[in-house]
Amino acid sequence: MKGQTRNLVTQYLHDEEGATAIEYGILAAGLAAGILAIFGSDGIFVSALKEKFMTIVEGMNMGGGGE
């Protein structure tokens, strides 16, 4: 009985089957955080893109009448 319990505990400690799922979950959470940081409403990419479009519009001197 004692040997069987020891074998079960040893097998449990060496089992890495669930570790892969946890690693993929951590990776997915990190990617989601990175995507939100870049493409979020106040993200670096969106702010730079808005700034470039404003520079283009100002450079074209477009008035309210679409001239």
mmCIF file of C-alpha atoms in Angstrom:
data_model
loop_
_atom_site.group_PDB
_atom_site.id
_atom_site.type_symbol
_atom_site.label_atom_id
_atom_site.label_comp_id
_atom_site.label_asym_id
_atom_site.label_seq_id
_atom_site.Cartn_x
_atom_site.Cartn_y
_atom_site.Cartn_z
ATOM 1 C CA MET A 1 0.000 0.000 0.000
ATOM 2 C CA LYS A 2 2.801 2.384 0.929
ATOM 3 C CA GLY A 3 4.689 1.601 -2.284
ATOM 4 C CA GLN A 4 1.556 2.198 -4.369
ATOM 5 C CA THR A 5 1.006 5.613 -2.754
ATOM 6 C CA ARG A 6 4.633 6.526 -3.375
ATOM 7 C CA ASN A 7 4.249 5.549 -7.046
ATOM 8 C CA LEU A 8 1.104 7.682 -7.428
ATOM 9 C CA VAL A 9 2.789 10.699 -5.835
ATOM 10 C CA THR A 10 5.861 10.259 -8.045
ATOM 11 C CA GLN A 11 3.714 10.003 -11.171
ATOM 12 C CA TYR A 12 1.762 13.102 -10.130
ATOM 13 C CA LEU A 13 4.931 15.143 -9.589
ATOM 14 C CA HIS A 14 6.386 14.147 -12.962
ATOM 15 C CA ASP A 15 3.158 14.718 -14.913
ATOM 16 C CA GLU A 16 3.527 17.815 -17.127
ATOM 17 C CA GLU A 17 0.384 17.392 -19.219
ATOM 18 C CA GLY A 18 -1.458 20.395 -17.747
ATOM 19 C CA ALA A 19 1.625 22.620 -17.781
ATOM 20 C CA THR A 20 1.416 23.040 -21.550
ATOM 21 C CA ALA A 21 -2.151 24.356 -21.365
ATOM 22 C CA ILE A 22 -1.156 26.830 -18.667
ATOM 23 C CA GLU A 23 1.822 28.014 -20.733
ATOM 24 C CA TYR A 24 -0.405 28.582 -23.763
ATOM 25 C CA GLY A 25 -2.853 30.515 -21.584
ATOM 26 C CA ILE A 26 -0.088 32.774 -20.279
ATOM 27 C CA LEU A 27 1.193 33.304 -23.822
ATOM 28 C CA ALA A 28 -2.292 34.208 -25.090
ATOM 29 C CA ALA A 29 -2.804 36.680 -22.225
ATOM 30 C CA GLY A 30 0.544 38.332 -23.002
ATOM 31 C CA LEU A 31 -0.288 38.640 -26.683
ATOM 32 C CA ALA A 32 -3.701 40.106 -25.903
ATOM 33 C CA ALA A 33 -2.131 42.685 -23.579
ATOM 34 C CA GLY A 34 0.396 43.630 -26.262
ATOM 35 C CA ILE A 35 -2.269 43.994 -28.935
ATOM 36 C CA LEU A 36 -4.384 46.168 -26.654
ATOM 37 C CA ALA A 37 -1.371 48.349 -25.834
ATOM 38 C CA ILE A 38 -0.643 48.901 -29.530
ATOM 39 C CA PHE A 39 -4.110 49.099 -31.048
ATOM 40 C CA GLY A 40 -6.145 50.307 -28.061
ATOM 41 C CA SER A 41 -7.932 53.651 -28.127
ATOM 42 C CA ASP A 42 -4.933 55.418 -26.560
ATOM 43 C CA GLY A 43 -2.287 53.101 -27.987
ATOM 44 C CA ILE A 44 0.984 54.261 -29.487
ATOM 45 C CA PHE A 45 0.088 53.103 -32.997
ATOM 46 C CA VAL A 46 -3.347 54.743 -33.035
ATOM 47 C CA SER A 47 -1.984 58.041 -31.675
ATOM 48 C CA ALA A 48 0.790 58.135 -34.290
ATOM 49 C CA LEU A 49 -1.675 57.301 -37.049
ATOM 50 C CA LYS A 50 -4.063 60.083 -35.986
ATOM 51 C CA GLU A 51 -1.175 62.530 -35.859
ATOM 52 C CA LYS A 52 -0.052 61.624 -39.390
ATOM 53 C CA PHE A 53 -3.568 61.986 -40.792
ATOM 54 C CA MET A 54 -3.932 65.394 -39.144
ATOM 55 C CA THR A 55 -0.602 66.456 -40.675
ATOM 56 C CA ILE A 56 -1.790 65.323 -44.123
ATOM 57 C CA VAL A 57 -5.122 67.157 -43.779
ATOM 58 C CA GLU A 58 -3.417 70.330 -42.586
ATOM 59 C CA GLY A 59 -0.908 70.078 -45.449
ATOM 60 C CA MET A 60 -3.729 69.874 -47.985
ATOM 61 C CA ASN A 61 -5.354 73.011 -46.516
ATOM 62 C CA MET A 62 -8.802 71.494 -46.802
ATOM 63 C CA GLY A 63 -11.456 73.988 -45.734
ATOM 64 C CA GLY A 64 -14.941 73.273 -44.434
ATOM 65 C CA GLY A 65 -16.373 73.558 -47.955
ATOM 66 C CA GLY A 66 -14.224 70.743 -49.338
ATOM 67 C CA GLU A 67 -12.213 73.075 -51.558
#
